[in-house]
mmCIF file of C-alpha atoms in Angstrom:
data_model
loop_
_atom_site.group_PDB
_atom_site.id
_atom_site.type_symbol
_atom_site.label_atom_id
_atom_site.label_comp_id
_atom_site.label_asym_id
_atom_site.label_seq_id
_atom_site.Cartn_x
_atom_site.Cartn_y
_atom_site.Cartn_z
ATOM 1 C CA MET A 214 0.053 -0.238 0.125
ATOM 2 C CA ALA A 215 3.309 2.282 0.854
ATOM 3 C CA ASN A 216 3.254 2.154 -3.253
ATOM 4 C CA GLY A 217 -0.031 3.499 -4.160
ATOM 5 C CA PRO A 218 0.336 6.852 -2.462
ATOM 6 C CA ALA A 219 3.554 7.692 -3.948
ATOM 7 C CA LEU A 220 2.487 6.615 -7.511
ATOM 8 C CA LEU A 221 -0.497 8.850 -6.616
ATOM 9 C CA SER A 222 1.683 11.835 -5.490
ATOM 10 C CA ASP A 223 4.235 11.163 -8.466
ATOM 11 C CA THR A 224 1.059 11.484 -10.637
ATOM 12 C CA LEU A 225 -0.298 14.361 -9.069
ATOM 13 C CA ASP A 226 2.852 16.324 -9.356
ATOM 14 C CA ALA A 227 3.828 15.153 -12.920
ATOM 15 C CA GLN A 228 0.376 16.178 -13.894
ATOM 16 C CA PRO A 229 0.844 20.430 -14.145
ATOM 17 C CA ALA A 230 4.304 19.893 -15.750
ATOM 18 C CA ARG A 231 2.507 17.940 -18.725
ATOM 19 C CA ALA A 232 -0.277 20.559 -18.495
ATOM 20 C CA ARG A 233 2.887 22.901 -18.981
ATOM 21 C CA ARG A 234 4.660 21.277 -22.033
ATOM 22 C CA THR A 235 0.848 20.802 -23.993
ATOM 23 C CA ARG A 236 -0.297 24.403 -23.163
ATOM 24 C CA GLY A 237 3.047 25.987 -24.358
ATOM 25 C CA SER A 238 3.112 23.479 -27.688
ATOM 26 C CA ARG A 239 -0.301 24.948 -28.466
ATOM 27 C CA GLY A 240 0.705 27.988 -30.497
ATOM 28 C CA PHE A 241 3.410 31.031 -30.327
ATOM 29 C CA THR A 242 4.090 33.395 -28.236
ATOM 30 C CA LEU A 243 3.799 37.156 -28.718
ATOM 31 C CA VAL A 244 6.989 37.500 -28.804
ATOM 32 C CA GLU A 245 7.778 34.990 -31.317
ATOM 33 C CA LEU A 246 5.102 36.569 -33.477
ATOM 34 C CA MET A 247 6.846 40.171 -33.476
ATOM 35 C CA VAL A 248 9.863 38.950 -34.078
ATOM 36 C CA VAL A 249 8.571 36.912 -37.287
ATOM 37 C CA ILE A 250 6.834 40.391 -38.769
ATOM 38 C CA ALA A 251 9.838 42.525 -37.983
ATOM 39 C CA ILE A 252 11.885 39.715 -39.896
ATOM 40 C CA ILE A 253 9.303 40.265 -42.662
ATOM 41 C CA SER A 254 8.911 43.879 -42.856
ATOM 42 C CA VAL A 255 12.512 44.502 -43.221
ATOM 43 C CA LEU A 256 13.178 42.103 -45.759
ATOM 44 C CA ALA A 257 10.149 43.970 -47.680
ATOM 45 C CA THR A 258 11.990 47.047 -47.204
ATOM 46 C CA LEU A 259 14.690 45.855 -48.636
ATOM 47 C CA VAL A 260 12.916 44.331 -51.545
ATOM 48 C CA ILE A 261 11.651 47.343 -52.055
ATOM 49 C CA GLY A 262 14.418 49.253 -52.286
ATOM 50 C CA VAL A 263 16.428 46.825 -54.491
ATOM 51 C CA ASN A 264 13.704 47.159 -57.029
ATOM 52 C CA GLY A 265 13.210 50.982 -56.799
ATOM 53 C CA THR A 266 12.355 50.644 -60.914
ATOM 54 C CA ALA A 267 8.588 49.380 -60.028
ATOM 55 C CA TYR A 268 8.167 52.560 -58.119
ATOM 56 C CA GLY A 269 10.218 54.809 -60.168
ATOM 57 C CA ALA A 270 9.225 57.055 -63.233
ATOM 58 C CA ASN A 271 7.335 55.446 -66.322
ATOM 59 C CA ALA A 272 5.390 56.902 -68.589
ATOM 60 C CA THR A 273 2.190 56.549 -66.928
ATOM 61 C CA SER A 274 3.346 58.729 -63.880
ATOM 62 C CA VAL A 275 5.124 61.231 -66.082
ATOM 63 C CA SER A 276 1.714 61.795 -68.124
ATOM 64 C CA ASP A 277 0.244 62.360 -64.936
ATOM 65 C CA GLN A 278 2.526 64.342 -63.609
ATOM 66 C CA LEU A 279 2.127 66.683 -67.172
ATOM 67 C CA SER A 280 -1.356 66.940 -66.926
ATOM 68 C CA SER A 281 -1.339 68.095 -63.528
ATOM 69 C CA VAL A 282 1.418 70.693 -64.631
ATOM 70 C CA MET A 283 -1.075 71.332 -67.286
ATOM 71 C CA ASN A 284 -4.098 71.752 -65.491
ATOM 72 C CA MET A 285 -2.127 74.108 -62.975
ATOM 73 C CA ALA A 286 -1.229 76.038 -65.523
ATOM 74 C CA LYS A 287 -4.883 76.278 -66.544
ATOM 75 C CA LEU A 288 -6.045 77.331 -62.846
ATOM 76 C CA ARG A 289 -2.791 79.911 -62.736
ATOM 77 C CA ALA A 290 -4.204 81.440 -66.390
ATOM 78 C CA THR A 291 -7.516 81.833 -64.980
ATOM 79 C CA SER A 292 -7.158 83.074 -61.238
ATOM 80 C CA THR A 293 -4.443 85.433 -62.498
ATOM 81 C CA ARG A 294 -5.764 86.839 -65.984
ATOM 82 C CA ARG A 295 -3.026 86.138 -67.571
ATOM 83 C CA THR A 296 -1.637 83.932 -70.294
ATOM 84 C CA THR A 297 0.340 81.276 -69.192
ATOM 85 C CA ARG A 298 2.619 78.975 -71.227
ATOM 86 C CA VAL A 299 3.962 75.682 -70.741
ATOM 87 C CA GLU A 300 6.824 74.934 -73.048
ATOM 88 C CA ILE A 301 7.628 71.036 -73.176
ATOM 89 C CA LYS A 302 10.761 69.902 -74.052
ATOM 90 C CA ALA A 303 12.652 65.895 -73.780
ATOM 91 C CA ARG A 304 13.236 66.061 -70.173
ATOM 92 C CA THR A 305 11.643 69.428 -68.676
ATOM 93 C CA ALA A 306 8.103 71.030 -68.543
ATOM 94 C CA THR A 307 8.568 75.105 -68.161
ATOM 95 C CA VAL A 308 5.999 77.268 -67.088
ATOM 96 C CA TRP A 309 5.727 80.723 -68.127
ATOM 97 C CA GLN A 310 3.449 83.441 -67.473
ATOM 98 C CA SER A 311 2.486 87.152 -69.343
ATOM 99 C CA THR A 312 3.324 89.778 -68.204
ATOM 100 C CA GLN A 313 0.081 91.380 -69.422
ATOM 101 C CA THR A 314 -3.039 90.782 -67.593
ATOM 102 C CA GLY A 315 -6.413 90.043 -69.912
ATOM 103 C CA LEU A 316 -7.244 88.582 -73.175
ATOM 104 C CA VAL A 317 -4.424 90.643 -74.906
ATOM 105 C CA ALA A 318 -1.554 89.186 -77.084
ATOM 106 C CA ALA A 319 1.259 88.116 -74.958
ATOM 107 C CA THR A 320 4.554 90.110 -75.609
ATOM 108 C CA SER A 321 6.595 89.179 -72.508
ATOM 109 C CA TRP A 322 6.696 85.949 -70.112
ATOM 110 C CA GLN A 323 8.059 85.894 -66.640
ATOM 111 C CA TYR A 324 9.520 82.617 -65.998
ATOM 112 C CA TYR A 325 7.343 80.505 -62.907
ATOM 113 C CA ARG A 326 8.400 77.132 -62.338
ATOM 114 C CA THR A 327 10.406 74.302 -63.958
ATOM 115 C CA PHE A 328 9.228 70.301 -63.555
ATOM 116 C CA THR A 329 11.685 68.226 -64.218
ATOM 117 C CA ILE A 330 11.266 64.782 -66.479
ATOM 118 C CA PRO A 331 12.741 62.122 -64.326
ATOM 119 C CA ASN A 332 14.979 59.275 -65.747
ATOM 120 C CA GLY A 333 12.904 56.351 -67.307
ATOM 121 C CA ALA A 334 10.521 58.391 -69.205
ATOM 122 C CA THR A 335 10.648 61.149 -71.959
ATOM 123 C CA VAL A 336 8.832 63.473 -74.284
ATOM 124 C CA TRP A 337 8.707 61.384 -77.304
ATOM 125 C CA ASN A 338 7.298 63.906 -79.213
ATOM 126 C CA ALA A 339 4.157 66.509 -79.625
ATOM 127 C CA SER A 340 1.633 67.303 -81.732
ATOM 128 C CA THR A 341 -0.485 70.516 -82.065
ATOM 129 C CA THR A 342 -3.346 67.909 -83.029
ATOM 130 C CA VAL A 343 -5.888 66.368 -79.868
ATOM 131 C CA TYR A 344 -5.176 62.872 -80.476
ATOM 132 C CA ALA A 345 -8.693 61.582 -78.414
ATOM 133 C CA SER A 346 -8.454 57.906 -79.865
ATOM 134 C CA THR A 347 -5.418 55.661 -79.979
ATOM 135 C CA GLY A 348 -3.473 54.657 -82.888
ATOM 136 C CA ALA A 349 -1.637 57.613 -83.813
ATOM 137 C CA THR A 350 1.538 57.133 -85.716
ATOM 138 C CA VAL A 351 4.667 59.117 -83.914
ATOM 139 C CA SER A 352 8.008 59.489 -84.733
ATOM 140 C CA GLN A 353 10.759 60.687 -82.413
ATOM 141 C CA ASN A 354 11.518 64.341 -82.145
ATOM 142 C CA ALA A 355 14.632 64.155 -79.703
ATOM 143 C CA ASP A 356 14.360 68.363 -80.028
ATOM 144 C CA VAL A 357 11.365 68.667 -79.562
ATOM 145 C CA ASP A 358 10.118 72.093 -77.773
ATOM 146 C CA PHE A 359 6.064 72.385 -77.445
ATOM 147 C CA MET A 360 3.854 75.086 -76.322
ATOM 148 C CA VAL A 361 0.873 74.848 -74.898
ATOM 149 C CA ASP A 362 -0.886 78.830 -74.224
ATOM 150 C CA PHE A 363 -3.706 79.017 -71.400
ATOM 151 C CA ARG A 364 -5.937 81.993 -71.451
ATOM 152 C CA PRO A 365 -7.521 83.697 -69.182
ATOM 153 C CA ASP A 366 -10.833 82.404 -70.570
ATOM 154 C CA GLY A 367 -9.890 78.740 -69.652
ATOM 155 C CA THR A 368 -9.305 78.025 -73.468
ATOM 156 C CA SER A 369 -5.549 76.783 -75.014
ATOM 157 C CA THR A 370 -3.864 76.221 -77.972
ATOM 158 C CA GLY A 371 -4.457 72.133 -77.436
ATOM 159 C CA GLY A 372 -2.603 69.753 -78.400
ATOM 160 C CA THR A 373 -0.908 65.986 -77.578
ATOM 161 C CA VAL A 374 2.416 65.540 -75.909
ATOM 162 C CA PHE A 375 3.817 61.628 -76.513
ATOM 163 C CA VAL A 376 5.780 60.377 -73.562
ATOM 164 C CA THR A 377 7.411 56.852 -73.618
ATOM 165 C CA ASP A 378 9.641 54.751 -71.216
ATOM 166 C CA ALA A 379 13.587 54.217 -72.443
ATOM 167 C CA ALA A 380 12.271 51.216 -74.540
ATOM 168 C CA ASN A 381 9.390 52.118 -75.585
ATOM 169 C CA ALA A 382 7.414 49.670 -73.913
ATOM 170 C CA HIS A 383 4.444 51.583 -72.464
ATOM 171 C CA PRO A 384 3.681 54.638 -74.388
ATOM 172 C CA SER A 385 1.355 57.294 -73.022
ATOM 173 C CA ARG A 386 -0.003 60.635 -73.953
ATOM 174 C CA VAL A 387 -1.175 63.469 -72.658
ATOM 175 C CA MET A 388 -4.157 65.400 -74.299
ATOM 176 C CA VAL A 389 -4.825 69.151 -73.846
ATOM 177 C CA TYR A 390 -8.298 70.139 -75.243
ATOM 178 C CA ARG A 391 -8.711 73.428 -77.121
ATOM 179 C CA ALA A 392 -11.907 74.687 -75.747
ATOM 180 C CA THR A 393 -11.709 73.424 -72.076
ATOM 181 C CA GLY A 394 -8.356 73.945 -71.842
ATOM 182 C CA SER A 395 -8.634 70.642 -69.944
ATOM 183 C CA SER A 396 -5.907 68.085 -69.945
ATOM 184 C CA TYR A 397 -6.147 64.289 -69.705
ATOM 185 C CA ALA A 398 -3.498 61.725 -69.439
ATOM 186 C CA ARG A 399 -4.524 58.502 -71.284
ATOM 187 C CA PRO A 400 -2.164 55.470 -72.138
ATOM 188 C CA GLN A 401 -1.028 54.308 -75.574
ATOM 189 C CA TRP A 402 -0.599 56.781 -78.649
#
């Protein structure tokens, strides 16, 4: 009978140890999960940093930026009552403002701002025709120098600016309508 109570006490002492082991093996601790999340976030940061071209300049983002520049120039022209000009070259877009107020012919210009087109994209060419649909045949013009004037009444000289990436794989265009002065970025030529 001496063996009976000793076995019973041994069994009672062993139960909490087994319960602790099974409780600990059922899942991960909060610290372990936080370490895994930290490691994944560091690796994701490194991958994004190495593959920066996915988030860099491409024809679509540059077209969106040029469209924003055009819309800003239109807003500036209507709010200041002065003709505003956007001069687009292969690597820059410069905004000029007329020194004369009203709907008069601009004779002198003052510099306002230059926007640099980032590496990875370029202005391929430009046209005074507004290409609202795709299918335009565009040849490269390395010396492109195109100007769009925005008048105080909201109209513009209009046109289309063709933008592409370095491999000419993802063409995009910016259309500026004459009657409204509105500009839109669209994929494809």
